[in-house]
């Protein structure tokens, strides 16, 4: 590769111009998604670019797709000798919507470089790091005879919504074989190494009151007032927990409320959906009981409730002195070991017993925001570090 910088910049621009905006179709009329999308993701647009580049470089690859418009691609470099490590680098090809156009200083899908930075929807999350990692793949191809194990590049669909077309689907099909993994999707300007992720569970609290005519609300029991009382007390509540070395305390977010039948009727029904991010060692039934304590303290006489759990993803973590962390610290000795309340591909790998950590270029300040940006120098540096890291890991015995 003659010019790493130019390659990364141009590949990022090509991918950003292709709109691969992901969204929940239930939120939009059929065929009229955000940013002019006719269907969610359409990640095939980026996969076609990568496939073209892989064919030029004569790098073997495989494509797996539950939906032909939403393919996943993996490429392979190395001798793949028995007994040596296989390092998977996992990125995604979809983006979030651009949002309100007036909030942007430029067209989100006309990327450009200015003052050493790339601008456009997806340059940070995750197409810039994807281009940087892909450049590493090409460089490793030139040194393939030095790689006893295997370097696996993966670009997956459907990370932003996780509707079952991307990494989780490929993993569940047992189509991924690796010993270690790196996820360049946490920003942090390569100064943070993410080793732990909180668990996530949704609690649905449903209040049942008594309907009545609005001309005399005293004859009814308002389920909305029940929910209001519950939410007021929830502001000052927290679960019981033990502190974790890198994860912040558990959080909850009552992000969705549904209730009422008509303005002129006392509401007999109200539902509150509470998103909870919890720590290793916390018990779901204990958490449920503690939430019920808040409900019982605030519910109105004559009302009832139910509380249900759904969508549980357990916490995940690897050791702070794991081999991958130690190797990263050889390049960035002052990198901080951190945890996250979010969910990345690392969680699914760790829960299957594969050591996976997050480490990436980019400043999180413009994650999912207008005027998204990333430093070109960071993308180049990351590619260089990743090449050295991969050569080391892929020559280690498994």
Coordinates of C-alpha atoms in Angstrom, one line a residue:
X1 CA 0.0 0.0 0.0
X2 CA 1.7 3.2 -1.2
X3 CA -0.2 5.8 0.7
X4 CA -2.1 4.6 3.8
X5 CA -3.6 8.0 4.6
X6 CA -5.1 8.6 1.1
X7 CA -6.5 5.1 1.0
X8 CA -8.2 5.4 4.4
X9 CA -9.7 8.8 3.6
X10 CA -11.0 7.8 0.1
X11 CA -12.4 4.5 1.3
X12 CA -14.2 6.2 4.2
X13 CA -15.7 8.8 1.8
X14 CA -16.9 6.1 -0.6
X15 CA -18.7 4.3 2.2
X16 CA -20.2 7.4 3.8
X17 CA -21.7 8.4 0.4
X18 CA -23.6 5.2 0.4
X19 CA -26.6 5.6 2.8
X20 CA -26.8 2.6 5.0
X21 CA -29.1 4.2 7.6
X22 CA -30.7 1.7 10.0
X23 CA -34.0 2.2 11.7
X24 CA -37.1 0.4 13.1
X25 CA -39.6 0.2 10.2
X26 CA -42.4 0.3 12.7
X27 CA -41.5 4.0 13.3
X28 CA -42.0 5.0 9.7
X29 CA -44.6 4.5 7.0
X30 CA -43.7 1.7 4.6
X31 CA -41.1 2.7 2.0
X32 CA -40.4 6.1 3.6
X33 CA -37.6 5.7 6.1
X34 CA -35.2 8.4 7.3
X35 CA -32.7 10.0 5.0
X36 CA -34.6 8.7 1.9
X37 CA -34.2 5.0 2.9
X38 CA -36.6 2.6 1.3
X39 CA -35.7 -0.1 3.8
X40 CA -33.5 -0.4 6.9
X41 CA -29.8 -0.6 6.5
X42 CA -29.3 -1.7 2.9
X43 CA -25.7 -2.5 4.0
X44 CA -25.1 -4.3 0.7
X45 CA -24.0 -0.9 -0.7
X46 CA -20.9 -0.9 1.6
X47 CA -20.3 -4.7 1.2
X48 CA -20.1 -4.2 -2.5
X49 CA -17.3 -1.7 -2.1
X50 CA -15.4 -4.0 0.3
X51 CA -16.0 -7.0 -2.0
X52 CA -14.5 -5.1 -4.9
X53 CA -11.4 -4.2 -2.9
X54 CA -11.0 -7.7 -1.6
X55 CA -11.1 -9.1 -5.1
X56 CA -8.4 -6.7 -6.2
X57 CA -6.2 -7.8 -3.3
X58 CA -7.0 -11.5 -3.9
X59 CA -8.1 -11.9 -0.3
X60 CA -10.6 -14.7 0.4
X61 CA -13.9 -13.7 1.9
X62 CA -17.3 -15.1 2.8
X63 CA -20.7 -13.4 2.8
X64 CA -23.5 -14.4 5.0
X65 CA -26.9 -12.9 4.7
X66 CA -30.3 -13.5 6.3
X67 CA -31.6 -10.8 3.9
X68 CA -29.7 -10.2 0.6
X69 CA -30.0 -6.4 1.2
X70 CA -28.3 -6.8 4.6
X71 CA -25.2 -8.9 4.1
X72 CA -22.3 -9.5 6.4
X73 CA -18.8 -10.0 5.1
X74 CA -15.7 -11.6 6.6
X75 CA -12.2 -11.7 5.1
X76 CA -9.2 -13.9 6.0
X77 CA -5.5 -13.5 6.0
X78 CA -2.8 -15.8 7.5
X79 CA -1.6 -19.4 7.2
X80 CA -4.2 -20.5 9.7
X81 CA -1.9 -23.2 11.2
X82 CA -3.4 -25.4 13.9
X83 CA -2.7 -24.3 17.5
X84 CA -2.3 -20.5 16.7
X85 CA -4.6 -17.7 17.6
X86 CA -7.3 -16.3 15.3
X87 CA -8.0 -12.6 15.9
X88 CA -11.3 -11.2 14.8
X89 CA -11.7 -7.5 14.3
X90 CA -15.4 -6.6 14.3
X91 CA -17.0 -3.5 12.8
X92 CA -20.4 -2.5 11.4
X93 CA -21.6 -1.0 8.2
X94 CA -24.9 0.6 9.2
X95 CA -25.4 4.1 10.7
X96 CA -28.0 5.9 12.7
X97 CA -30.2 8.5 10.9
X98 CA -28.8 11.9 10.4
X99 CA -31.7 13.6 12.2
X100 CA -32.7 17.1 11.6
X101 CA -31.0 18.5 8.5
X102 CA -30.9 22.0 9.9
X103 CA -28.7 20.8 12.8
X104 CA -25.9 20.0 10.4
X105 CA -23.5 22.5 9.0
X106 CA -23.2 20.4 5.8
X107 CA -24.8 17.6 3.9
X108 CA -24.3 14.5 6.1
X109 CA -23.8 12.2 3.1
X110 CA -21.3 14.4 1.2
X111 CA -18.2 13.6 3.3
X112 CA -15.1 15.8 3.2
X113 CA -11.8 16.4 4.8
X114 CA -10.9 19.7 6.6
X115 CA -8.1 20.6 9.0
X116 CA -7.1 17.0 9.4
X117 CA -10.6 15.6 10.1
X118 CA -13.2 13.7 8.2
X119 CA -16.8 14.9 8.4
X120 CA -20.0 13.1 7.6
X121 CA -22.6 10.6 9.0
X122 CA -20.7 7.5 9.9
X123 CA -17.1 8.7 9.7
X124 CA -16.8 8.0 13.5
X125 CA -19.5 5.3 13.9
X126 CA -18.2 3.2 12.3
X127 CA -17.1 3.7 8.7
X128 CA -13.8 5.5 9.5
X129 CA -12.6 2.8 11.9
X130 CA -13.9 0.3 9.3
X131 CA -11.7 1.8 6.6
X132 CA -8.7 2.0 9.0
X133 CA -9.1 -1.7 9.9
X134 CA -9.6 -2.7 6.3
X135 CA -6.4 -1.0 5.4
X136 CA -4.7 -3.1 8.0
X137 CA -6.1 -6.2 6.4
X138 CA -4.5 -5.2 3.1
X139 CA -1.2 -4.5 4.7
X140 CA -1.3 -7.9 6.5
X141 CA -2.0 -9.6 3.2
X142 CA 1.4 -8.3 2.0
X143 CA 3.0 -10.0 5.1
X144 CA 0.8 -13.1 5.1
X145 CA 3.8 -15.5 5.2
X146 CA 4.6 -14.0 8.6
X147 CA 1.2 -14.9 10.1
X148 CA 1.0 -18.4 11.6
X149 CA -2.5 -18.0 12.8
X150 CA -5.3 -16.0 11.2
X151 CA -6.5 -12.4 11.0
X152 CA -10.2 -12.1 10.4
X153 CA -11.8 -8.9 9.3
X154 CA -15.6 -8.7 9.8
X155 CA -18.0 -6.0 8.6
X156 CA -21.5 -6.7 9.9
X157 CA -25.0 -5.3 9.3
X158 CA -27.6 -4.1 11.8
X159 CA -25.6 -3.0 14.8
X160 CA -27.6 0.1 15.5
X161 CA -31.0 -1.6 15.8
X162 CA -30.1 -5.3 16.2
X163 CA -33.1 -6.6 14.5
X164 CA -31.5 -10.0 13.9
X165 CA -29.6 -9.5 10.6
X166 CA -26.1 -8.8 11.7
X167 CA -23.4 -10.1 14.0
X168 CA -25.7 -11.8 16.5
X169 CA -27.3 -13.7 13.7
X170 CA -24.0 -14.8 12.2
X171 CA -22.7 -15.8 15.7
X172 CA -25.8 -17.8 16.4
X173 CA -25.3 -19.7 13.1
X174 CA -21.9 -20.8 14.4
X175 CA -20.2 -19.1 11.4
X176 CA -17.5 -17.4 13.4
X177 CA -14.4 -19.2 14.6
X178 CA -11.9 -17.1 16.6
X179 CA -9.9 -17.1 19.8
X180 CA -9.7 -13.4 20.5
X181 CA -11.5 -10.3 19.2
X182 CA -11.1 -6.6 19.0
X183 CA -14.1 -4.2 18.6
X184 CA -13.1 -0.7 17.2
X185 CA -16.4 0.9 18.1
X186 CA -16.0 2.7 21.4
X187 CA -14.1 5.9 20.4
X188 CA -11.8 7.1 23.2
X189 CA -9.1 8.2 20.8
X190 CA -7.3 4.9 21.6
X191 CA -6.8 6.1 25.2
X192 CA -9.4 3.8 26.7
X193 CA -9.8 0.0 26.7
X194 CA -13.3 -1.3 27.3
X195 CA -13.2 -4.6 29.2
X196 CA -16.7 -4.7 30.7
X197 CA -20.3 -4.0 29.8
X198 CA -23.3 -3.7 32.1
X199 CA -26.2 -6.1 31.7
X200 CA -29.4 -4.7 30.2
X201 CA -33.0 -5.7 31.0
X202 CA -36.3 -4.1 30.4
X203 CA -39.0 -3.9 33.2
X204 CA -42.5 -3.3 32.0
X205 CA -44.7 -1.9 34.9
X206 CA -48.4 -2.0 34.1
X207 CA -50.9 -0.2 36.3
X208 CA -54.6 -1.1 36.3
X209 CA -57.0 1.5 37.7
X210 CA -60.7 2.0 37.4
X211 CA -62.3 4.0 34.5
X212 CA -64.9 6.7 35.1
X213 CA -66.3 9.7 33.4
X214 CA -64.1 12.8 33.6
X215 CA -67.0 14.9 35.0
X216 CA -66.4 13.1 38.3
X217 CA -62.9 11.6 38.5
X218 CA -63.4 10.7 42.1
X219 CA -65.5 7.7 41.0
X220 CA -62.4 6.2 39.2
X221 CA -58.8 5.3 40.0
X222 CA -56.3 6.9 37.7
X223 CA -53.6 4.5 36.4
X224 CA -51.7 7.5 35.2
X225 CA -51.5 9.0 38.7
X226 CA -50.2 5.6 39.8
X227 CA -47.5 5.8 37.2
X228 CA -46.8 9.4 38.1
X229 CA -46.3 8.5 41.8
X230 CA -44.1 5.6 40.9
X231 CA -41.9 7.8 38.7
X232 CA -41.6 10.6 41.2
X233 CA -40.2 8.1 43.8
X234 CA -38.1 6.3 41.2
X235 CA -36.0 9.5 40.8
X236 CA -34.6 9.0 44.3
X237 CA -34.3 5.2 44.2
X238 CA -31.4 2.9 43.4
X239 CA -30.9 -0.8 43.5
X240 CA -28.7 -2.4 46.1
X241 CA -25.3 -3.3 44.5
X242 CA -21.6 -3.8 45.2
X243 CA -19.2 -1.4 43.5
X244 CA -17.4 -2.6 40.4
X245 CA -13.8 -1.8 39.6
X246 CA -14.6 -0.2 36.2
X247 CA -18.3 0.0 35.8
X248 CA -20.4 2.9 37.2
X249 CA -23.4 2.2 39.4
X250 CA -26.5 0.6 37.9
X251 CA -28.9 3.0 36.1
X252 CA -32.6 3.0 35.1
X253 CA -34.4 5.0 32.5
X254 CA -38.2 5.1 32.2
X255 CA -38.0 5.8 28.6
X256 CA -41.5 5.0 27.4
X257 CA -45.0 5.6 28.9
X258 CA -48.3 4.5 27.4
X259 CA -51.7 5.2 29.0
X260 CA -55.2 6.4 28.9
X261 CA -58.1 5.9 26.6
X262 CA -59.6 9.4 26.1
X263 CA -59.2 12.8 27.6
X264 CA -62.7 12.7 29.1
X265 CA -62.2 9.4 30.9
X266 CA -60.3 8.5 34.0
X267 CA -57.4 6.3 32.7
X268 CA -57.7 2.7 33.7
X269 CA -54.4 1.6 32.2
X270 CA -50.9 2.9 32.1
X271 CA -47.6 1.2 31.3
X272 CA -44.1 2.4 32.1
X273 CA -41.1 0.7 30.3
X274 CA -37.9 1.0 32.5
X275 CA -34.6 0.3 30.8
X276 CA -32.1 -1.0 33.5
X277 CA -28.4 -1.3 33.1
X278 CA -27.0 -3.5 35.9
X279 CA -23.7 -4.8 37.3
X280 CA -22.2 -8.3 37.5
X281 CA -23.4 -10.0 40.7
X282 CA -26.9 -8.4 40.7
X283 CA -29.8 -10.7 40.8
X284 CA -32.8 -10.1 38.5
X285 CA -35.4 -11.3 40.9
X286 CA -33.9 -9.1 43.7
X287 CA -34.0 -6.1 41.4
X288 CA -37.6 -6.9 40.5
X289 CA -38.5 -7.1 44.2
X290 CA -36.9 -3.8 44.9
X291 CA -38.8 -2.1 42.1
X292 CA -42.0 -3.7 43.4
X293 CA -41.2 -2.1 46.8
X294 CA -41.3 1.3 45.1
X295 CA -44.6 0.5 43.4
X296 CA -46.3 -0.7 46.6
X297 CA -45.2 2.5 48.4
X298 CA -46.9 4.7 45.8
X299 CA -49.8 2.9 44.2
X300 CA -53.3 4.3 44.8
X301 CA -55.9 2.4 46.8
X302 CA -58.1 0.3 44.4
X303 CA -55.4 0.0 41.8
X304 CA -53.3 -3.1 40.9
X305 CA -50.1 -3.7 39.0
X306 CA -48.0 -6.3 37.2
X307 CA -44.2 -6.2 36.5
X308 CA -42.6 -8.2 33.7
X309 CA -39.0 -8.6 32.6
X310 CA -37.9 -9.0 29.0
X311 CA -34.9 -8.7 26.7
X312 CA -32.3 -9.6 29.3
X313 CA -28.6 -9.4 28.2
X314 CA -26.3 -10.4 31.1
X315 CA -23.2 -8.3 32.1
X316 CA -19.9 -9.3 30.5
X317 CA -16.3 -8.7 31.4
X318 CA -12.7 -9.8 30.8
X319 CA -9.8 -9.5 33.2
X320 CA -8.0 -6.2 33.3
X321 CA -4.7 -8.1 32.9
X322 CA -5.8 -10.2 30.0
X323 CA -3.3 -10.8 27.1
X324 CA -5.2 -8.5 24.7
X325 CA -5.2 -5.6 27.2
X326 CA -1.5 -6.1 27.9
X327 CA -0.7 -6.0 24.2
X328 CA -2.7 -2.8 23.6
X329 CA -0.9 -1.1 26.5
X330 CA 2.4 -1.8 24.8
X331 CA 1.3 0.8 22.2
X332 CA -0.6 3.1 24.5
X333 CA 0.9 2.6 28.0
X334 CA -1.4 5.2 29.7
X335 CA -4.6 3.8 28.2
X336 CA -7.4 3.7 30.8
X337 CA -9.2 0.5 31.6
X338 CA -12.9 1.3 31.4
X339 CA -16.4 -0.3 31.4
X340 CA -19.6 0.7 29.6
X341 CA -23.3 0.8 30.1
X342 CA -23.8 0.4 26.4
X343 CA -23.8 -2.8 24.4
X344 CA -21.2 -3.7 21.7
X345 CA -20.3 -6.8 19.8
X346 CA -17.9 -7.6 22.6
X347 CA -20.7 -8.7 24.9
X348 CA -21.9 -11.4 22.6
X349 CA -18.4 -12.8 22.2
X350 CA -17.5 -12.7 25.8
X351 CA -20.7 -14.5 26.8
X352 CA -19.6 -17.3 24.4
X353 CA -16.2 -17.5 26.1
X354 CA -14.2 -15.5 23.6
X355 CA -11.9 -12.8 25.0
X356 CA -13.1 -9.5 23.4
X357 CA -12.2 -5.9 24.2
X358 CA -13.1 -2.5 22.8
X359 CA -10.4 -0.1 21.6
X360 CA -10.8 2.5 18.8
X361 CA -9.9 5.8 17.3
X362 CA -12.2 8.8 17.5
X363 CA -13.7 11.2 20.0
X364 CA -17.1 10.2 21.2
X365 CA -18.2 13.9 21.3
X366 CA -20.1 13.6 18.0
X367 CA -21.4 10.0 18.4
X368 CA -24.9 9.9 16.9
X369 CA -24.9 13.7 16.7
X370 CA -24.8 16.3 13.8
X371 CA -21.5 17.3 12.3
X372 CA -20.0 13.9 13.0
X373 CA -16.2 13.9 12.7
X374 CA -13.0 11.9 13.2
X375 CA -9.3 12.6 13.1
X376 CA -7.5 11.3 10.0
X377 CA -4.2 11.0 11.9
X378 CA -6.0 8.8 14.5
X379 CA -7.3 6.5 11.8
X380 CA -3.8 6.1 10.4
X381 CA -2.2 5.5 13.8
X382 CA -4.9 3.0 14.7
X383 CA -4.2 1.1 11.4
X384 CA -0.5 1.0 12.2
X385 CA -1.0 -0.2 15.8
X386 CA -3.5 -2.8 14.7
X387 CA -1.1 -4.2 12.2
X388 CA 1.6 -4.7 14.9
X389 CA -0.9 -6.0 17.4
X390 CA -2.3 -8.5 14.9
X391 CA 1.1 -9.8 13.9
X392 CA 1.8 -10.4 17.6
X393 CA -1.5 -12.0 18.5
X394 CA -1.8 -14.1 15.4
X395 CA 1.6 -15.7 16.1
X396 CA 0.7 -16.7 19.6
X397 CA -0.2 -20.2 20.5
X398 CA -3.8 -20.6 21.4

